[in-house]
Amino acid sequence: MAADYYGLLKIRRDATQDEVKRAYRRLARELHPDVNPDPETQERFKEITQAYEVLSDPEKRRMYDMGVDPFASSAAAGASPFGQGFNPLNDLLDQFFGAAGGGTATRGPRTRAQRGRNATIRIELDLSECSFGATRELTVDTAVVCPTCSGEGTAPGTHPQTCDICGGRGEVSQVTRSFIGQVMMARVCPGCGGFGTVLVRPCPECDGDGRVRTRRTIKVRIPAGVEDGTHIQLAGEGEVGPGGGPPGDLFLEIVQRPHEIFERQGDDLHCTVTIPMVAAALGATLSVESLDGPADVDIRPGSQSGQVIPLYGQGVKHLNGNGRGDLVIHVTVETPTKLDAEQEKLLRELAKLRGEEAPPGRFAPGQQGFFSRLRDAFNGR
Ligand SMILES: [Zn+2]
Ligand SMILES: [Zn+2]
């Protein structure tokens, strides 16, 4: 993650689009290079513009919230994620302050080809698949380059024609008066929408969009160690952009189904095993379920409720690494709730042998047993 865009714009993460816009406008007025030409302010201006570019676009904002910074990835990939010819800074300057004709604005016509949107698919996996990895065949509805026009958007044998209104520049100029004198304003050409060309005869198959919708199947390998909420980025597996632009990315969002026995905490698994009182006292060997099948666990004589027994390396595989988490068994000792006469007699004999004071019978109200002493203590006697 390159930058805290919400922090830069001084807004909350749940800010509405309107609030994003207002925050940006306010800061942009304050930091605009015309007002504050010093390099530090200009740098900040660029930062908030970048933040606005991401947060004002619902799709990019969603990506950013998922932990993908469109600007960071573009730097890594060495290509603009928004398609060629797209300059967020210039576009925003134009939007808010108007481009000064004859000044520094040097943009030509926009290209029709734009990067395709990203897509997200949720995949449900059980705990074992999350731990050891899985392979899935996915059928995705997506858009591919139109086979008839190869993305150009024009009918076979024809090509886009230069726009008559702007002469191919994609913008038209207009002179207006302002408080600093006459200003030449450049506006997006209404004839071609800024493309500089018009599609006189759009492609009949894609209606000029340069892409067609289709359904295709892809096989994906999900690595071992993923967990609920993990996002896997499949670069270039999203849909192709308008005008045959480069494809967006496909994100797989992992949903881990709850397990009936194990609770996952990081890469450790926790489960509870209930053992009878006598087994806890005498010790026993239990067979417990693990991700690798049944495992023998030694309960040592004298085990207590709340004791934990770790099975090292029997948890979930670490993502992008070697080794595994642990399986942690929490022991609960079960005290019998119903005793028949013989069992009660045996336990009383045991108590006598151990020199433990056994009450003569069941606790009765008023009897000077443990509970009544406790009650007295509460009543301050
Ligand atoms: Zn076409
Ligand atoms: Zn035009």
Short mmCIF file of C-alpha atoms and ligand atoms in Angstrom, two decimals:
data_model
loop_
_atom_site.label_atom_id
_atom_site.label_comp_id
_atom_site.label_asym_id
_atom_site.label_seq_id
_atom_site.Cartn_x
_atom_site.Cartn_y
_atom_site.Cartn_z
CA MET A 1 0.00 0.00 0.00
CA ALA A 2 1.63 3.20 -1.15
CA ALA A 3 -0.38 5.94 0.49
CA ASP A 4 -3.20 6.57 2.91
CA TYR A 5 -5.61 8.21 0.52
CA TYR A 6 -8.32 8.73 3.11
CA GLY A 7 -5.79 10.43 5.37
CA LEU A 8 -4.52 12.65 2.56
CA LEU A 9 -8.03 13.93 1.90
CA LYS A 10 -8.78 14.05 5.65
CA ILE A 11 -11.96 12.04 5.32
CA ARG A 12 -13.36 8.96 6.97
CA ARG A 13 -13.27 5.61 5.24
CA ASP A 14 -17.04 5.65 4.85
CA ALA A 15 -17.15 9.11 3.29
CA THR A 16 -19.71 9.49 0.50
CA GLN A 17 -18.70 10.36 -3.06
CA ASP A 18 -19.95 13.85 -2.41
CA GLU A 19 -17.75 14.22 0.66
CA VAL A 20 -14.75 12.93 -1.29
CA LYS A 21 -15.37 15.56 -3.94
CA ARG A 22 -15.85 18.38 -1.46
CA ALA A 23 -12.72 17.44 0.48
CA TYR A 24 -10.68 17.38 -2.68
CA ARG A 25 -12.01 20.71 -3.94
CA ARG A 26 -11.24 22.39 -0.65
CA LEU A 27 -7.65 21.07 -0.51
CA ALA A 28 -7.07 21.66 -4.21
CA ARG A 29 -7.97 25.34 -3.85
CA GLU A 30 -5.56 25.63 -0.97
CA LEU A 31 -2.70 23.76 -2.61
CA HIS A 32 -3.12 24.64 -6.25
CA PRO A 33 0.25 25.35 -7.93
CA ASP A 34 -1.01 28.73 -9.13
CA VAL A 35 -1.52 29.78 -5.53
CA ASN A 36 1.42 27.98 -3.95
CA PRO A 37 4.21 27.39 -6.42
CA ASP A 38 6.73 25.99 -3.93
CA PRO A 39 7.81 22.40 -4.71
CA GLU A 40 6.61 20.96 -1.40
CA THR A 41 3.07 22.22 -1.87
CA GLN A 42 3.07 21.02 -5.45
CA GLU A 43 4.08 17.58 -4.26
CA ARG A 44 1.19 17.57 -1.79
CA PHE A 45 -1.13 18.73 -4.51
CA LYS A 46 -0.11 15.77 -6.64
CA GLU A 47 -0.73 13.43 -3.70
CA ILE A 48 -4.22 14.64 -2.96
CA THR A 49 -5.02 14.56 -6.67
CA GLN A 50 -3.91 10.96 -6.80
CA ALA A 51 -6.01 10.21 -3.72
CA TYR A 52 -9.01 11.83 -5.32
CA GLU A 53 -8.47 9.97 -8.56
CA VAL A 54 -8.73 6.67 -6.69
CA LEU A 55 -11.43 7.48 -4.16
CA SER A 56 -13.76 9.29 -6.56
CA ASP A 57 -13.98 6.23 -8.79
CA PRO A 58 -16.15 3.57 -7.12
CA GLU A 59 -14.29 0.74 -8.86
CA LYS A 60 -10.82 2.00 -7.96
CA ARG A 61 -11.96 2.84 -4.47
CA ARG A 62 -13.24 -0.69 -4.01
CA MET A 63 -9.88 -2.04 -5.21
CA TYR A 64 -8.05 0.29 -2.87
CA ASP A 65 -10.23 -0.78 0.07
CA MET A 66 -9.33 -4.35 -0.79
CA GLY A 67 -5.67 -3.45 -0.43
CA VAL A 68 -4.75 -2.84 -4.05
CA ASP A 69 -3.39 0.59 -4.84
CA PRO A 70 -4.02 1.31 -8.53
CA PHE A 71 -1.14 3.78 -8.56
CA ALA A 72 1.27 1.48 -6.80
CA SER A 73 0.52 -1.38 -9.19
CA SER A 74 0.92 0.88 -12.19
CA ALA A 75 4.37 1.85 -11.06
CA ALA A 76 5.29 -1.80 -10.64
CA ALA A 77 3.87 -2.88 -13.97
CA GLY A 78 5.27 0.12 -15.80
CA ALA A 79 1.97 0.77 -17.52
CA SER A 80 -0.92 3.03 -16.72
CA PRO A 81 -3.75 1.06 -15.20
CA PHE A 82 -6.24 3.47 -16.72
CA GLY A 83 -5.21 2.94 -20.30
CA GLN A 84 -2.99 5.04 -22.48
CA GLY A 85 -3.65 8.71 -22.90
CA PHE A 86 -5.29 9.04 -19.54
CA ASN A 87 -3.73 11.69 -17.38
CA PRO A 88 -5.62 12.04 -14.12
CA LEU A 89 -3.82 15.21 -13.11
CA ASN A 90 -4.57 17.09 -16.31
CA ASP A 91 -8.12 15.86 -16.47
CA LEU A 92 -8.76 17.00 -12.95
CA LEU A 93 -7.14 20.35 -13.46
CA ASP A 94 -9.38 20.84 -16.45
CA GLN A 95 -12.40 19.72 -14.54
CA PHE A 96 -11.90 22.11 -11.67
CA PHE A 97 -9.96 25.03 -13.05
CA GLY A 98 -10.32 24.81 -16.79
CA ALA A 99 -7.38 24.20 -19.07
CA ALA A 100 -5.50 27.35 -19.93
CA GLY A 101 -5.23 27.36 -23.73
CA GLY A 102 -1.83 28.36 -25.03
CA GLY A 103 -0.45 27.57 -21.58
CA THR A 104 0.82 24.26 -20.32
CA ALA A 105 -2.12 22.09 -21.28
CA THR A 106 -0.75 19.76 -23.89
CA ARG A 107 -3.22 16.99 -24.29
CA GLY A 108 -4.21 15.49 -27.54
CA PRO A 109 -7.23 13.39 -28.35
CA ARG A 110 -8.08 10.57 -25.99
CA THR A 111 -7.60 7.06 -27.15
CA ARG A 112 -10.70 4.91 -27.38
CA ALA A 113 -8.86 1.98 -25.89
CA GLN A 114 -9.21 1.96 -22.14
CA ARG A 115 -8.26 -0.60 -19.58
CA GLY A 116 -10.99 -3.10 -18.77
CA ARG A 117 -12.62 -3.33 -15.40
CA ASN A 118 -11.50 -5.63 -12.65
CA ALA A 119 -13.80 -8.39 -11.54
CA THR A 120 -14.10 -10.27 -8.27
CA ILE A 121 -15.30 -13.83 -7.84
CA ARG A 122 -15.98 -15.39 -4.46
CA ILE A 123 -14.82 -18.94 -3.97
CA GLU A 124 -15.99 -21.10 -1.09
CA LEU A 125 -13.43 -23.52 0.28
CA ASP A 126 -13.52 -25.87 3.22
CA LEU A 127 -10.81 -25.77 5.86
CA SER A 128 -8.82 -28.59 4.33
CA GLU A 129 -8.75 -26.88 0.92
CA CYS A 130 -7.64 -23.63 2.54
CA SER A 131 -4.86 -25.52 4.26
CA PHE A 132 -3.56 -27.60 1.40
CA GLY A 133 -4.61 -25.57 -1.63
CA ALA A 134 -7.19 -26.38 -4.29
CA THR A 135 -7.85 -26.23 -7.99
CA ARG A 136 -11.07 -24.82 -9.37
CA GLU A 137 -12.56 -24.43 -12.79
CA LEU A 138 -14.37 -21.13 -12.98
CA THR A 139 -16.83 -20.01 -15.58
CA VAL A 140 -16.66 -16.25 -15.90
CA ASP A 141 -18.84 -13.84 -17.82
CA THR A 142 -16.39 -11.46 -19.37
CA ALA A 143 -15.66 -9.29 -22.39
CA VAL A 144 -13.10 -10.10 -25.06
CA VAL A 145 -11.80 -8.17 -28.07
CA CYS A 146 -14.42 -8.13 -30.83
CA PRO A 147 -13.32 -10.65 -33.47
CA THR A 148 -15.03 -8.71 -36.29
CA CYS A 149 -13.27 -5.36 -35.85
CA SER A 150 -10.30 -6.43 -33.68
CA GLY A 151 -11.26 -3.78 -31.16
CA GLU A 152 -11.31 -0.82 -33.53
CA GLY A 153 -15.09 -0.51 -33.34
CA THR A 154 -15.68 0.11 -37.03
CA ALA A 155 -17.45 -2.01 -39.63
CA PRO A 156 -15.12 -4.25 -41.67
CA GLY A 157 -13.31 -2.30 -44.36
CA THR A 158 -13.85 1.07 -42.69
CA HIS A 159 -11.84 3.02 -40.15
CA PRO A 160 -12.52 5.82 -37.66
CA GLN A 161 -12.63 9.19 -39.42
CA THR A 162 -11.10 12.41 -38.22
CA CYS A 163 -13.63 14.58 -36.41
CA ASP A 164 -14.78 17.60 -38.47
CA ILE A 165 -15.47 19.79 -35.48
CA CYS A 166 -12.09 19.62 -33.73
CA GLY A 167 -9.97 18.50 -36.66
CA GLY A 168 -8.74 15.51 -34.67
CA ARG A 169 -7.54 17.42 -31.63
CA GLY A 170 -10.29 16.09 -29.40
CA GLU A 171 -10.93 19.49 -27.87
CA VAL A 172 -12.30 22.83 -28.91
CA SER A 173 -11.10 26.23 -27.73
CA GLN A 174 -13.20 29.04 -26.46
CA VAL A 175 -12.11 32.53 -25.40
CA THR A 176 -13.66 33.92 -22.24
CA ARG A 177 -13.05 36.95 -20.08
CA SER A 178 -12.03 36.53 -16.49
CA PHE A 179 -10.55 38.65 -13.74
CA ILE A 180 -7.05 38.01 -15.05
CA GLY A 181 -7.97 38.99 -18.59
CA GLN A 182 -8.82 36.95 -21.63
CA VAL A 183 -8.47 33.23 -21.13
CA MET A 184 -8.52 30.57 -23.74
CA MET A 185 -10.51 27.63 -22.44
CA ALA A 186 -10.19 24.19 -23.96
CA ARG A 187 -13.23 21.94 -23.77
CA VAL A 188 -13.75 18.34 -24.73
CA CYS A 189 -15.01 18.30 -28.31
CA PRO A 190 -18.76 17.68 -28.33
CA GLY A 191 -18.55 16.12 -31.79
CA CYS A 192 -16.25 13.22 -30.93
CA GLY A 193 -16.30 13.17 -27.13
CA GLY A 194 -12.57 13.94 -27.07
CA PHE A 195 -11.47 11.01 -29.21
CA GLY A 196 -10.56 13.12 -32.24
CA THR A 197 -12.23 10.58 -34.48
CA VAL A 198 -15.79 9.46 -35.10
CA LEU A 199 -17.04 6.00 -35.96
CA VAL A 200 -19.09 6.68 -39.09
CA ARG A 201 -20.02 3.03 -39.51
CA PRO A 202 -19.79 1.25 -36.16
CA CYS A 203 -18.99 -2.45 -36.16
CA PRO A 204 -22.26 -4.37 -36.36
CA GLU A 205 -21.13 -7.03 -33.94
CA CYS A 206 -19.97 -4.86 -31.03
CA ASP A 207 -21.79 -1.63 -31.94
CA GLY A 208 -18.53 0.27 -31.81
CA ASP A 209 -17.48 -0.86 -28.35
CA GLY A 210 -14.61 -2.93 -29.68
CA ARG A 211 -15.42 -5.90 -27.46
CA VAL A 212 -18.07 -8.55 -27.11
CA ARG A 213 -19.38 -10.39 -24.08
CA THR A 214 -18.60 -14.02 -23.73
CA ARG A 215 -18.31 -16.78 -21.19
CA ARG A 216 -15.10 -18.62 -20.68
CA THR A 217 -13.70 -21.20 -18.33
CA ILE A 218 -10.43 -20.75 -16.53
CA LYS A 219 -8.62 -23.14 -14.26
CA VAL A 220 -7.21 -21.54 -11.14
CA ARG A 221 -4.81 -22.95 -8.61
CA ILE A 222 -5.44 -21.68 -5.11
CA PRO A 223 -2.29 -21.83 -2.99
CA ALA A 224 -2.11 -23.58 0.37
CA GLY A 225 -2.63 -21.38 3.42
CA VAL A 226 -5.34 -19.01 2.21
CA GLU A 227 -7.97 -17.90 4.70
CA ASP A 228 -11.32 -16.22 4.82
CA GLY A 229 -11.02 -12.86 3.06
CA THR A 230 -7.79 -13.61 1.17
CA HIS A 231 -7.74 -11.95 -2.24
CA ILE A 232 -5.82 -13.55 -5.07
CA GLN A 233 -5.03 -11.32 -8.01
CA LEU A 234 -5.03 -12.88 -11.47
CA ALA A 235 -3.47 -10.17 -13.57
CA GLY A 236 -5.05 -9.64 -16.98
CA GLU A 237 -7.86 -12.16 -16.38
CA GLY A 238 -10.54 -9.48 -16.09
CA GLU A 239 -12.54 -8.14 -18.98
CA VAL A 240 -11.07 -6.36 -21.97
CA GLY A 241 -11.61 -2.60 -21.97
CA PRO A 242 -13.60 -0.45 -24.42
CA GLY A 243 -11.92 0.01 -27.78
CA GLY A 244 -10.06 -3.27 -27.31
CA GLY A 245 -8.10 -1.85 -24.37
CA PRO A 246 -5.99 -4.07 -22.11
CA PRO A 247 -7.88 -6.38 -19.76
CA GLY A 248 -8.42 -5.65 -16.08
CA ASP A 249 -7.56 -8.09 -13.35
CA LEU A 250 -9.61 -10.87 -11.86
CA PHE A 251 -9.67 -11.14 -8.08
CA LEU A 252 -10.60 -14.30 -6.25
CA GLU A 253 -12.03 -13.70 -2.81
CA ILE A 254 -11.73 -16.71 -0.54
CA VAL A 255 -14.65 -17.62 1.70
CA GLN A 256 -13.75 -20.30 4.22
CA ARG A 257 -16.62 -22.51 5.29
CA PRO A 258 -16.83 -22.99 9.05
CA HIS A 259 -15.54 -26.34 10.28
CA GLU A 260 -17.62 -28.36 12.70
CA ILE A 261 -14.71 -29.24 14.98
CA PHE A 262 -11.84 -26.85 14.37
CA GLU A 263 -11.70 -23.14 14.96
CA ARG A 264 -8.97 -21.44 12.97
CA GLN A 265 -6.85 -18.71 14.53
CA GLY A 266 -4.20 -17.64 12.06
CA ASP A 267 -2.65 -20.91 10.96
CA ASP A 268 -3.36 -22.65 14.28
CA LEU A 269 -6.40 -24.84 14.76
CA HIS A 270 -8.19 -25.18 18.06
CA CYS A 271 -10.58 -27.87 19.19
CA THR A 272 -12.03 -29.10 22.46
CA VAL A 273 -11.90 -32.69 23.66
CA THR A 274 -14.06 -33.83 26.56
CA ILE A 275 -12.72 -36.71 28.63
CA PRO A 276 -14.34 -38.54 31.56
CA MET A 277 -13.14 -37.74 35.06
CA VAL A 278 -11.64 -41.17 35.59
CA ALA A 279 -9.70 -41.07 32.31
CA ALA A 280 -8.34 -37.67 33.31
CA ALA A 281 -7.18 -39.13 36.62
CA LEU A 282 -5.74 -42.36 35.26
CA GLY A 283 -4.51 -41.18 31.85
CA ALA A 284 -5.62 -42.46 28.47
CA THR A 285 -4.87 -42.45 24.78
CA LEU A 286 -7.48 -40.73 22.62
CA SER A 287 -7.95 -40.75 18.90
CA VAL A 288 -8.72 -37.23 17.69
CA GLU A 289 -9.46 -35.98 14.22
CA SER A 290 -6.88 -33.81 12.50
CA LEU A 291 -6.55 -32.41 8.97
CA ASP A 292 -4.26 -35.35 8.21
CA GLY A 293 -6.62 -38.00 9.57
CA PRO A 294 -6.96 -39.54 13.04
CA ALA A 295 -4.13 -38.78 15.46
CA ASP A 296 -3.37 -40.47 18.80
CA VAL A 297 -3.14 -38.09 21.73
CA ASP A 298 -1.79 -39.11 25.12
CA ILE A 299 -3.76 -37.79 28.06
CA ARG A 300 -1.35 -37.88 30.98
CA PRO A 301 -2.58 -39.17 34.36
CA GLY A 302 -3.82 -36.24 36.42
CA SER A 303 -4.91 -34.06 33.49
CA GLN A 304 -7.00 -31.04 34.39
CA SER A 305 -9.81 -29.19 32.73
CA GLY A 306 -8.44 -26.30 30.69
CA GLN A 307 -5.18 -28.04 29.93
CA VAL A 308 -3.97 -27.64 26.35
CA ILE A 309 -2.16 -30.27 24.32
CA PRO A 310 -0.40 -28.89 21.23
CA LEU A 311 0.20 -31.07 18.20
CA TYR A 312 3.00 -29.13 16.54
CA GLY A 313 2.89 -28.74 12.78
CA GLN A 314 -0.59 -30.22 12.43
CA GLY A 315 -2.36 -26.95 11.68
CA VAL A 316 -2.83 -25.01 8.46
CA LYS A 317 0.03 -24.62 5.99
CA HIS A 318 1.65 -21.19 6.00
CA LEU A 319 0.82 -19.14 2.92
CA ASN A 320 3.89 -18.49 0.75
CA GLY A 321 6.17 -20.31 3.12
CA ASN A 322 7.23 -23.57 4.61
CA GLY A 323 5.81 -25.22 7.65
CA ARG A 324 2.44 -25.32 9.27
CA GLY A 325 0.62 -23.97 12.28
CA ASP A 326 -0.27 -26.16 15.26
CA LEU A 327 -3.31 -28.11 16.28
CA VAL A 328 -4.16 -27.12 19.83
CA ILE A 329 -6.38 -29.47 21.82
CA HIS A 330 -8.20 -28.00 24.78
CA VAL A 331 -9.09 -30.61 27.40
CA THR A 332 -12.36 -30.49 29.30
CA VAL A 333 -12.80 -32.97 32.16
CA GLU A 334 -16.34 -34.15 32.54
CA THR A 335 -17.61 -34.76 36.06
CA PRO A 336 -20.38 -37.38 36.14
CA THR A 337 -23.77 -35.87 36.86
CA LYS A 338 -25.60 -39.07 37.72
CA LEU A 339 -24.18 -41.77 39.94
CA ASP A 340 -25.87 -45.02 40.82
CA ALA A 341 -25.60 -46.33 44.36
CA GLU A 342 -22.60 -48.52 43.66
CA GLN A 343 -20.64 -45.77 41.89
CA GLU A 344 -21.38 -43.35 44.69
CA LYS A 345 -20.19 -45.90 47.24
CA LEU A 346 -16.95 -46.44 45.32
CA LEU A 347 -16.28 -42.74 45.11
CA ARG A 348 -16.92 -42.32 48.82
CA GLU A 349 -14.46 -45.11 49.55
CA LEU A 350 -11.96 -43.42 47.26
CA ALA A 351 -12.46 -40.15 49.10
CA LYS A 352 -11.96 -41.90 52.43
CA LEU A 353 -8.77 -43.56 51.17
CA ARG A 354 -7.47 -40.19 50.02
CA GLY A 355 -8.32 -38.63 53.35
CA GLU A 356 -10.80 -36.24 51.79
CA GLU A 357 -13.78 -35.21 53.85
CA ALA A 358 -16.89 -36.50 52.17
CA PRO A 359 -20.19 -34.89 53.08
CA PRO A 360 -22.70 -37.36 54.51
CA GLY A 361 -25.27 -36.82 51.79
CA ARG A 362 -26.48 -34.30 49.28
CA PHE A 363 -26.25 -30.68 50.33
CA ALA A 364 -29.47 -29.61 51.98
CA PRO A 365 -30.57 -26.06 52.72
CA GLY A 366 -29.09 -24.80 55.96
CA GLN A 367 -26.55 -27.56 56.12
CA GLN A 368 -23.12 -26.37 57.15
CA GLY A 369 -21.54 -27.47 53.87
CA PHE A 370 -19.48 -25.66 51.33
CA PHE A 371 -22.37 -23.82 49.72
CA SER A 372 -23.85 -22.53 52.92
CA ARG A 373 -20.41 -21.33 54.01
CA LEU A 374 -20.16 -19.54 50.71
CA ARG A 375 -23.57 -18.01 51.25
CA ASP A 376 -22.54 -16.87 54.72
CA ALA A 377 -19.45 -15.29 53.28
CA PHE A 378 -21.59 -13.33 50.85
CA ASN A 379 -23.92 -12.24 53.59
CA GLY A 380 -20.89 -10.96 55.56
CA ARG A 381 -21.18 -13.42 58.45
ZN ZN B 1 -16.57 -5.04 -33.41
ZN ZN B 2 -13.96 16.28 -32.27
#
